[in-house]
Coordinates of C-alpha atoms and ligand atoms in Angstrom, one line a residue:
X1 CA -13.4 18.8 24.1
X2 CA -12.6 17.7 20.5
X3 CA -11.9 14.0 19.9
X4 CA -8.4 13.7 18.5
X5 CA -7.9 11.2 15.7
X6 CA -4.4 10.7 14.5
X7 CA -3.8 8.8 11.2
X8 CA -0.4 7.4 10.6
X9 CA 0.7 7.2 6.9
X10 CA -0.9 8.9 3.9
X11 CA -0.7 6.1 1.4
X12 CA -3.8 4.7 -0.3
X13 CA -5.4 3.6 2.9
X14 CA -4.4 6.3 5.5
X15 CA -5.3 9.1 3.1
X16 CA -8.7 7.5 2.3
X17 CA -9.4 6.9 6.0
X18 CA -8.5 10.5 7.0
X19 CA -10.5 12.0 4.1
X20 CA -13.5 9.8 4.8
X21 CA -13.5 10.6 8.5
X22 CA -13.4 14.3 7.6
X23 CA -16.5 13.8 5.5
X24 CA -18.4 11.8 8.1
X25 CA -17.7 13.8 11.3
X26 CA -18.4 17.4 12.2
X27 CA -15.3 19.5 12.2
X28 CA -16.2 21.2 15.6
X29 CA -16.2 17.8 17.3
X30 CA -13.0 16.2 16.0
X31 CA -9.5 17.0 14.9
X32 CA -7.9 14.7 12.3
X33 CA -4.1 14.8 12.0
X34 CA -2.5 12.8 9.2
X35 CA 1.2 12.1 9.7
X36 CA 3.3 11.5 6.6
X37 CA 6.8 12.3 5.6
X38 CA 5.8 13.8 2.2
X39 CA 3.4 16.6 1.3
X40 CA 2.1 14.8 -1.7
X41 CA 0.4 11.5 -2.4
X42 CA 2.6 8.8 -3.8
X43 CA 0.9 6.5 -6.3
X44 CA 2.7 3.4 -5.1
X45 CA 1.1 1.2 -7.8
X46 CA 3.0 3.2 -10.4
X47 CA 6.5 3.1 -8.9
X48 CA 7.8 0.7 -11.5
X49 CA 6.8 3.3 -14.1
X50 CA 8.7 5.9 -12.2
X51 CA 11.7 3.6 -12.0
X52 CA 11.5 3.0 -15.8
X53 CA 11.8 6.7 -16.5
X54 CA 8.2 7.9 -16.6
X55 CA 7.1 11.0 -14.7
X56 CA 4.1 10.7 -12.4
X57 CA 1.5 13.4 -12.0
X58 CA 2.1 15.5 -8.9
X59 CA -0.7 15.0 -6.4
X60 CA -0.3 17.5 -3.5
X61 CA -2.6 16.6 -0.5
X62 CA -3.6 20.3 -0.3
X63 CA -5.4 19.8 -3.6
X64 CA -6.5 16.2 -3.1
X65 CA -8.2 17.0 0.2
X66 CA -9.8 20.2 -1.0
X67 CA -13.5 20.0 -0.3
X68 CA -13.3 17.5 2.6
X69 CA -14.1 20.2 5.2
X70 CA -12.4 23.1 6.9
X71 CA -9.2 23.1 8.7
X72 CA -5.6 24.2 8.7
X73 CA -2.7 22.6 7.0
X74 CA -4.4 20.9 4.1
X75 CA -7.3 23.4 4.2
X76 CA -9.6 20.4 4.3
X77 CA -10.4 19.3 7.8
X78 CA -7.4 17.1 7.7
X79 CA -4.3 18.5 9.3
X80 CA -1.3 17.2 7.4
X81 CA 1.7 16.8 9.7
X82 CA 5.0 16.4 7.8
X83 CA 6.9 14.0 10.1
X84 CA 8.2 10.5 10.4
X85 CA 6.6 8.2 13.0
X86 CA 9.3 6.6 15.2
X87 CA 7.2 5.0 17.9
X88 CA 3.7 4.3 19.1
X89 CA 2.8 3.9 22.8
X90 CA -0.7 2.5 22.7
X91 CA -0.9 2.4 26.5
X92 CA -0.2 6.1 27.0
X93 CA -2.0 6.8 23.7
X94 CA 0.8 8.8 22.2
X95 CA 2.8 8.7 19.0
X96 CA 6.4 9.9 18.7
X97 CA 7.3 11.7 15.5
X98 CA 10.6 13.0 14.2
X99 CA 11.0 16.0 11.9
X100 CA 11.6 15.0 8.3
X101 CA 14.8 17.0 8.0
X102 CA 16.3 17.1 11.5
X103 CA 16.6 15.4 14.9
X104 CA 13.6 17.3 16.5
X105 CA 11.1 14.9 18.1
X106 CA 7.6 15.5 19.3
X107 CA 4.9 13.5 21.0
X108 CA 1.3 13.5 19.7
X109 CA -1.5 12.4 21.9
X110 CA -4.6 10.8 20.4
X111 CA -8.0 9.6 21.4
X112 CA -8.2 7.2 18.4
X113 CA -5.3 6.1 16.3
X114 CA -5.6 4.9 12.7
X115 CA -2.4 3.0 11.8
X116 CA -1.7 2.9 8.1
X117 CA 2.1 2.9 7.7
X118 CA 2.0 0.4 4.9
X119 CA 5.0 -1.7 4.0
X120 CA 8.4 -1.6 2.5
X121 CA 10.5 -4.1 0.5
X122 CA 11.5 -7.4 2.0
X123 CA 15.1 -8.5 1.4
X124 CA 14.4 -11.7 3.3
X125 CA 17.9 -11.6 4.7
X126 CA 19.5 -12.8 1.5
X127 CA 23.2 -11.9 1.7
X128 CA 24.1 -8.8 -0.3
X129 CA 20.6 -7.8 -1.0
X130 CA 20.4 -4.8 1.3
X131 CA 23.8 -3.6 0.0
X132 CA 23.4 -4.2 -3.8
X133 CA 19.8 -4.6 -4.8
X134 CA 17.3 -1.9 -5.8
X135 CA 13.6 -1.8 -4.9
X136 CA 10.4 -0.3 -6.2
X137 CA 8.2 -0.3 -3.1
X138 CA 9.1 3.3 -2.1
X139 CA 9.5 6.5 -4.0
X140 CA 13.1 7.1 -2.9
X141 CA 13.9 3.5 -3.9
X142 CA 12.2 3.9 -7.3
X143 CA 14.1 7.2 -8.0
X144 CA 17.4 5.6 -7.1
X145 CA 16.7 2.7 -9.5
X146 CA 15.6 5.2 -12.2
X147 CA 18.9 7.1 -11.9
X148 CA 20.9 3.8 -12.0
X149 CA 19.0 2.6 -15.1
X150 CA 19.5 5.9 -16.9
X151 CA 23.3 5.6 -16.3
X152 CA 23.4 2.0 -17.8
X153 CA 24.8 1.6 -21.3
X154 CA 23.3 -0.6 -24.0
X155 CA 23.6 -4.4 -23.5
X156 CA 24.0 -4.2 -19.7
X157 CA 22.3 -6.8 -17.6
X158 CA 19.3 -6.1 -15.3
X159 CA 17.9 -8.9 -13.2
X160 CA 14.5 -8.7 -11.6
X161 CA 14.2 -11.1 -8.7
X162 CA 10.6 -12.2 -7.9
X163 CA 7.9 -13.4 -10.3
X164 CA 4.9 -12.0 -8.4
X165 CA 2.8 -9.0 -9.5
X166 CA 5.5 -6.4 -8.7
X167 CA 8.3 -8.4 -10.4
X168 CA 6.3 -8.9 -13.6
X169 CA 5.3 -5.3 -13.7
X170 CA 8.9 -4.1 -13.1
X171 CA 10.6 -6.4 -15.5
X172 CA 8.2 -5.7 -18.4
X173 CA 8.2 -2.0 -17.8
X174 CA 12.0 -1.8 -17.8
X175 CA 12.3 -4.1 -20.8
X176 CA 9.8 -2.0 -22.8
X177 CA 11.4 1.3 -21.8
X178 CA 14.9 0.1 -22.4
X179 CA 15.0 -2.5 -25.2
X180 CA 18.7 -2.0 -25.4
X181 CA 19.2 -3.6 -22.0
X182 CA 19.5 -7.3 -21.3
X183 CA 16.6 -7.9 -18.8
X184 CA 16.1 -11.2 -17.0
X185 CA 13.4 -12.3 -14.5
X186 CA 14.2 -14.9 -11.8
X187 CA 11.3 -16.6 -10.2
X188 CA 11.2 -19.4 -7.6
X189 CA 8.2 -21.1 -9.4
X190 CA 7.0 -21.3 -13.0
X191 CA 6.3 -18.0 -14.8
X192 CA 2.8 -16.8 -13.7
X193 CA 2.0 -20.2 -12.2
X194 CA -1.1 -18.9 -10.3
X195 CA -2.7 -17.5 -13.5
X196 CA -5.3 -19.1 -15.7
X197 CA -4.1 -20.9 -18.8
X198 CA -5.0 -17.9 -21.0
X199 CA -3.3 -15.6 -18.6
X200 CA -0.1 -17.6 -18.5
X201 CA 0.0 -18.0 -22.3
X202 CA -0.4 -14.2 -22.7
X203 CA 2.2 -13.4 -20.1
X204 CA 4.7 -15.8 -21.8
X205 CA 4.0 -14.2 -25.2
X206 CA 4.6 -10.6 -23.9
X207 CA 7.7 -11.6 -22.0
X208 CA 9.2 -13.3 -25.1
X209 CA 8.3 -10.3 -27.3
X210 CA 10.1 -8.0 -24.9
X211 CA 13.2 -10.2 -25.0
X212 CA 13.1 -11.0 -21.2
X213 CA 15.1 -14.1 -20.2
X214 CA 13.1 -16.1 -17.6
X215 CA 14.9 -18.2 -15.0
X216 CA 12.1 -20.4 -13.6
X217 CA 12.2 -22.6 -10.4
X218 CA 15.3 -20.6 -9.4
X219 CA 16.0 -19.2 -5.9
X220 CA 18.5 -16.4 -5.6
X221 CA 20.8 -17.0 -2.6
X222 CA 23.1 -14.1 -2.8
X223 CA 23.4 -10.7 -4.5
X224 CA 26.7 -9.1 -5.5
X225 CA 27.5 -5.8 -7.1
X226 CA 27.6 -7.4 -10.6
X227 CA 25.7 -10.7 -10.4
X228 CA 23.3 -12.8 -8.4
X229 CA 24.0 -16.4 -7.3
X230 CA 21.3 -19.1 -7.3
X231 CA 20.7 -22.1 -5.1
X232 CA 22.4 -24.5 -7.6
X233 CA 25.5 -22.3 -7.7
X234 CA 24.8 -20.6 -11.0
X235 CA 25.9 -17.0 -11.4
X236 CA 23.6 -14.7 -13.4
X237 CA 25.3 -11.4 -14.5
X238 CA 23.4 -8.4 -13.0
X239 CA 24.7 -4.9 -13.4
X240 CA 21.5 -3.9 -11.6
X241 CA 19.4 -6.2 -9.4
X242 CA 15.8 -5.3 -8.6
X243 CA 14.4 -7.2 -5.6
X244 CA 10.6 -7.7 -5.6
X245 CA 10.0 -10.9 -3.6
X246 CA 7.5 -9.5 -1.2
X247 CA 6.7 -6.7 1.3
X248 CA 7.6 -6.3 4.9
X249 CA 5.7 -4.2 7.4
X250 CA 7.5 -1.5 9.5
X251 CA 8.7 -2.7 12.9
X252 CA 6.9 0.1 14.8
X253 CA 3.7 -1.9 15.6
X254 CA 5.7 -4.9 16.7
X255 CA 7.7 -2.7 19.2
X256 CA 4.4 -1.7 20.9
X257 CA 2.0 -3.8 23.0
X258 CA -0.4 -4.2 20.1
X259 CA -1.3 -7.7 19.2
X260 CA 0.6 -8.4 15.9
X261 CA 1.1 -11.5 13.7
X262 CA 4.5 -13.1 13.1
X263 CA 5.0 -10.7 10.2
X264 CA 4.3 -7.7 12.5
X265 CA 0.9 -6.9 11.1
X266 CA -1.7 -5.5 13.6
X267 CA -4.4 -8.1 14.2
X268 CA -7.8 -6.4 13.6
X269 CA -11.5 -7.5 13.8
X270 CA -14.0 -7.2 11.0
X271 CA -14.3 -3.4 11.6
X272 CA -10.5 -3.0 11.4
X273 CA -10.2 -2.3 15.1
X274 CA -7.2 -3.8 16.9
X275 CA -8.2 -6.9 18.9
X276 CA -5.9 -5.8 21.7
X277 CA -6.5 -2.0 21.8
X278 CA -10.0 -0.8 20.9
X279 CA -8.9 2.8 20.4
X280 CA -6.6 1.7 17.6
X281 CA -7.7 0.9 14.0
X282 CA -5.3 -0.5 11.5
X283 CA -5.7 -0.7 7.7
X284 CA -3.8 -1.7 4.5
X285 CA -0.6 -3.6 4.4
X286 CA 0.0 -2.9 8.1
X287 CA -3.0 -4.9 9.2
X288 CA -4.1 -8.5 9.3
X289 CA -7.8 -8.8 8.6
X290 CA -9.7 -11.8 7.6
X291 CA -11.5 -11.7 4.2
X292 CA -13.8 -14.0 2.3
X293 CA -13.6 -17.7 3.0
X294 CA -11.7 -17.0 6.2
X295 CA -8.5 -16.1 4.4
X296 CA -6.3 -13.2 5.5
X297 CA -6.5 -10.3 3.0
X298 CA -3.4 -9.9 0.9
X299 CA -1.3 -6.7 0.9
X300 CA -3.0 -4.7 -1.9
X301 CA -4.9 -1.6 -2.7
X302 CA -7.7 -3.9 -3.9
X303 CA -8.5 -4.9 -0.3
X304 CA -6.7 -2.0 1.5
X305 CA -9.0 0.7 0.3
X306 CA -12.2 -1.0 1.4
X307 CA -10.4 -1.7 4.7
X308 CA -10.0 2.0 5.1
X309 CA -13.6 2.7 4.2
X310 CA -14.6 0.1 6.9
X311 CA -12.3 1.6 9.5
X312 CA -13.5 5.2 8.9
X313 CA -17.2 4.2 8.8
X314 CA -16.9 2.1 11.9
X315 CA -15.1 4.7 13.9
X316 CA -17.5 7.5 12.8
X317 CA -20.5 5.3 13.7
X318 CA -19.1 4.5 17.1
X319 CA -18.4 8.2 17.8
X320 CA -21.7 9.4 16.6
X321 CA -23.8 6.6 18.2
X322 CA -25.1 5.2 14.9
X323 CA -25.1 1.6 13.7
X324 CA -21.7 0.3 12.6
X325 CA -22.0 -0.4 8.8
X326 CA -20.3 -3.4 7.1
X327 CA -18.3 -2.8 4.0
X328 CA -17.9 -5.7 1.6
X329 CA -14.3 -6.6 1.1
X330 CA -13.7 -9.0 -1.7
X331 CA -11.5 -9.5 -4.8
X332 CA -12.6 -9.2 -8.4
X333 CA -9.4 -9.3 -10.4
X334 CA -5.7 -9.0 -10.4
X335 CA -4.6 -6.2 -12.8
X336 CA -1.1 -6.5 -14.1
X337 CA 0.5 -4.0 -16.4
X338 CA 3.0 -5.5 -18.8
X339 CA 4.6 -2.3 -20.0
X340 CA 2.5 0.6 -21.3
X341 CA 1.0 -1.3 -24.3
X342 CA 0.2 -4.7 -22.8
X343 CA -1.6 -5.9 -19.8
X344 CA -3.3 -8.8 -18.2
X345 CA -6.5 -8.7 -16.1
X346 CA -6.9 -12.1 -14.3
X347 CA -10.4 -12.4 -12.9
X348 CA -10.6 -14.1 -9.5
X349 CA -13.2 -15.3 -7.0
X350 CA -14.1 -13.2 -4.0
X351 CA -11.3 -14.9 -2.0
X352 CA -8.8 -14.3 -4.7
X353 CA -8.7 -17.7 -6.5
X354 CA -8.0 -17.6 -10.2
X355 CA -10.8 -18.4 -12.6
X356 CA -10.4 -19.1 -16.3
X357 CA -11.5 -15.7 -17.5
X358 CA -8.8 -13.2 -18.3
X359 CA -8.5 -10.0 -20.3
X360 CA -5.3 -9.5 -22.3
X361 CA -3.6 -7.1 -24.7
X362 CA -4.2 -3.3 -25.1
X363 CA -7.7 -3.6 -23.6
X364 CA -6.2 -5.0 -20.4
X365 CA -3.5 -2.3 -20.4
X366 CA -6.2 0.4 -20.6
X367 CA -8.3 -1.4 -17.9
X368 CA -5.3 -1.3 -15.6
X369 CA -4.6 2.3 -16.4
X370 CA -8.2 3.1 -15.5
X371 CA -7.9 1.2 -12.2
X372 CA -4.8 3.2 -11.3
X373 CA -6.5 6.4 -12.1
X374 CA -9.5 5.3 -10.2
X375 CA -7.4 4.5 -7.1
X376 CA -5.9 8.0 -7.1
X377 CA -9.4 9.5 -7.7
X378 CA -10.7 7.4 -4.7
X379 CA -8.1 9.1 -2.4
X380 CA -9.4 12.5 -3.4
X381 CA -13.0 11.3 -3.2
X382 CA -13.0 8.9 -0.2
X383 CA -16.8 8.6 0.0
X384 CA -16.8 7.5 -3.7
X385 CA -18.3 10.7 -4.8
X386 CA -21.5 10.1 -2.8
X387 CA -22.4 13.2 -0.7
X388 CA -22.0 12.4 2.9
X389 CA -23.5 13.9 6.0
X390 CA -21.2 15.1 8.8
X391 CA -22.7 13.9 12.0
X392 CA -22.1 15.3 15.5
X393 CA -20.1 13.2 17.9
X394 CA -22.2 12.1 20.8
X395 CA -19.8 9.8 22.6
X396 CA -16.2 10.2 23.3
X397 CA -13.6 7.8 24.5
X398 CA -11.6 9.7 27.1
X399 CA -7.9 9.3 27.4
X400 CA -8.0 8.4 31.1
X401 CA -10.9 6.0 31.2
X402 CA -10.3 2.9 33.2
X403 CA -9.8 -0.3 31.3
X404 CA -13.0 -1.9 30.1
X405 CA -15.2 1.1 31.0
X406 CA -17.6 2.2 28.2
X407 CA -16.9 5.7 27.0
X408 CA -19.6 8.2 27.7
X409 CA -18.4 11.8 27.7
X410 CA -20.6 14.0 25.4
X411 CA -18.9 16.3 23.0
Ligands
LIG1 C1 5.3 -1.3 -7.8 C2 4.0 -1.7 -7.1 C3 2.9 -2.0 -7.8 C4 1.7 -2.4 -7.1 N1 0.6 -2.7 -7.9 C5 -0.6 -2.9 -7.2 C6 -1.8 -3.2 -7.9 O1 -1.8 -3.2 -9.2 N2 -2.9 -3.5 -7.2 C7 -2.9 -3.5 -5.9 O2 -4.0 -3.8 -5.3 N3 -1.8 -3.3 -5.2 C8 -0.6 -3.0 -5.8 N4 0.5 -2.8 -5.1 C9 0.5 -2.9 -3.6 C10 -0.1 -1.6 -3.0 O3 0.7 -0.5 -3.5 C11 -0.1 -1.6 -1.5 O4 -0.7 -2.7 -1.1 C12 -0.7 -0.4 -1.0 O5 0.0 0.8 -1.3 C13 -0.9 -0.4 0.5 O6 -1.5 0.8 1.0 P1 -1.1 1.3 2.4 O7 -1.9 2.6 2.6 O8 -1.3 0.2 3.4 O9 0.5 1.6 2.3 P2 1.3 2.6 1.4 O10 0.5 3.0 0.2 O11 2.6 2.1 1.3 O12 1.3 3.9 2.3 C14 2.0 4.0 3.5 C15 2.2 5.5 3.8 O13 2.9 5.6 5.1 C16 4.0 6.4 5.0 N5 5.0 6.0 6.0 C17 5.7 4.9 6.0 N6 6.5 4.9 7.1 C18 6.2 6.1 7.8 C19 6.7 6.6 9.0 N7 7.6 6.0 9.8 N8 6.1 7.8 9.4 C20 5.2 8.4 8.7 N9 4.7 7.9 7.5 C21 5.2 6.8 7.1 C22 4.5 6.3 3.6 O14 5.2 7.4 3.2 C23 3.1 6.2 2.9 O15 2.6 7.4 2.5 C24 1.7 -2.4 -5.7 C25 2.9 -2.1 -5.0 C26 4.0 -1.8 -5.7 C27 5.3 -1.4 -4.9

């Protein structure tokens, strides 16, 4: 009997995990089903570009997975199922999915689940945000913002709330693309306060050159259709508000019996295996894994992609009876685009602490562009271009095995 692997979400981490498993395991021994609502890969790290009016290269999975193996659907050993996950039952080992364009529901059974549903924007419950603010963490959200910005006349006010990486990238991209708009950035701390001195100085220079008004040490407490209100009662005009204060994970894991954190992330061990359910792996934004210096990994591609490598390699090793390899997961830099012509690469320690070294200017913009291209290339080449051997499955975890029993069925 084939071992059924179901991967939920085809973002950076789910797509990498599925593609890597297809290259590690023999197609006669496993089925790999990748559930995603869209047939093409979304470069989430470029969604601020999409919102600002740029067109992103189409990346159909049928092309990206070409060469991973044989199989229906994607033609690559990975069966792409276009559907939306609505529930996971980790005790019955089933996933409920809904059709993308209708009410039809279906249940998928799995032997091993890889959970990679990522995250969405986090309105933090601030009044008016859900009704009036825009977001750039999903493609539909970025497209809505793009349409709204295109309809804005010269001199209109756009307020980006959030001074983290996404807020900086969104504000600078919009200001560069639309110099006729009045763009402001609201941040609860000082501008780029976690960056090195050189990084902060460069950021300030670019923001000033782009004419962005910065409101520092300011918390937004309400969003209305034409303004935002801050904690001290000030009103900042905002024809369009873009909310970027953080990401929130989907509530699906929390609604299951999986062990999750307060934020709803699945708690995993160093091989990305759920600490409560050994036949579930979780990667990317949806998982809480411990990184260097005992710190939780942050929601990012930078750590999410190695998490996916680790999960796929550990699962493949366990199924094929080989030694579980350890993938090094650490940080090197934070790459921030500041429009298309400017950028900032802030180098960091393995556990993501800022060091004094930073790259700035056009070189940094080019560096960031190469990182984005590399991330998309990495989805299509999930074993990093190194030829891999497809091993035969020697051990299978059966769906009905008693709790705690070691899986033994030969494939
Ligand atoms: C504008 C922007 C810029 C960023 N820049 C950077 C950067 O420079 N560097 C960096 O390291 N990180 C960056 N990030 C963060 C990075 O994009 C995320 O950490 C990364 O995408 C997480 O990968 P993931 O696979 O966990 O989730 P995602 O990439 O979000 O993928 C989740 C997938 O699950 C699918 N999905 C969601 N819900 C369902 C459902 N119910 N059913 C089926 N499928 C579903 C989604 O469609 C998607 O395909 C940026 C994020 C944004 C928004």
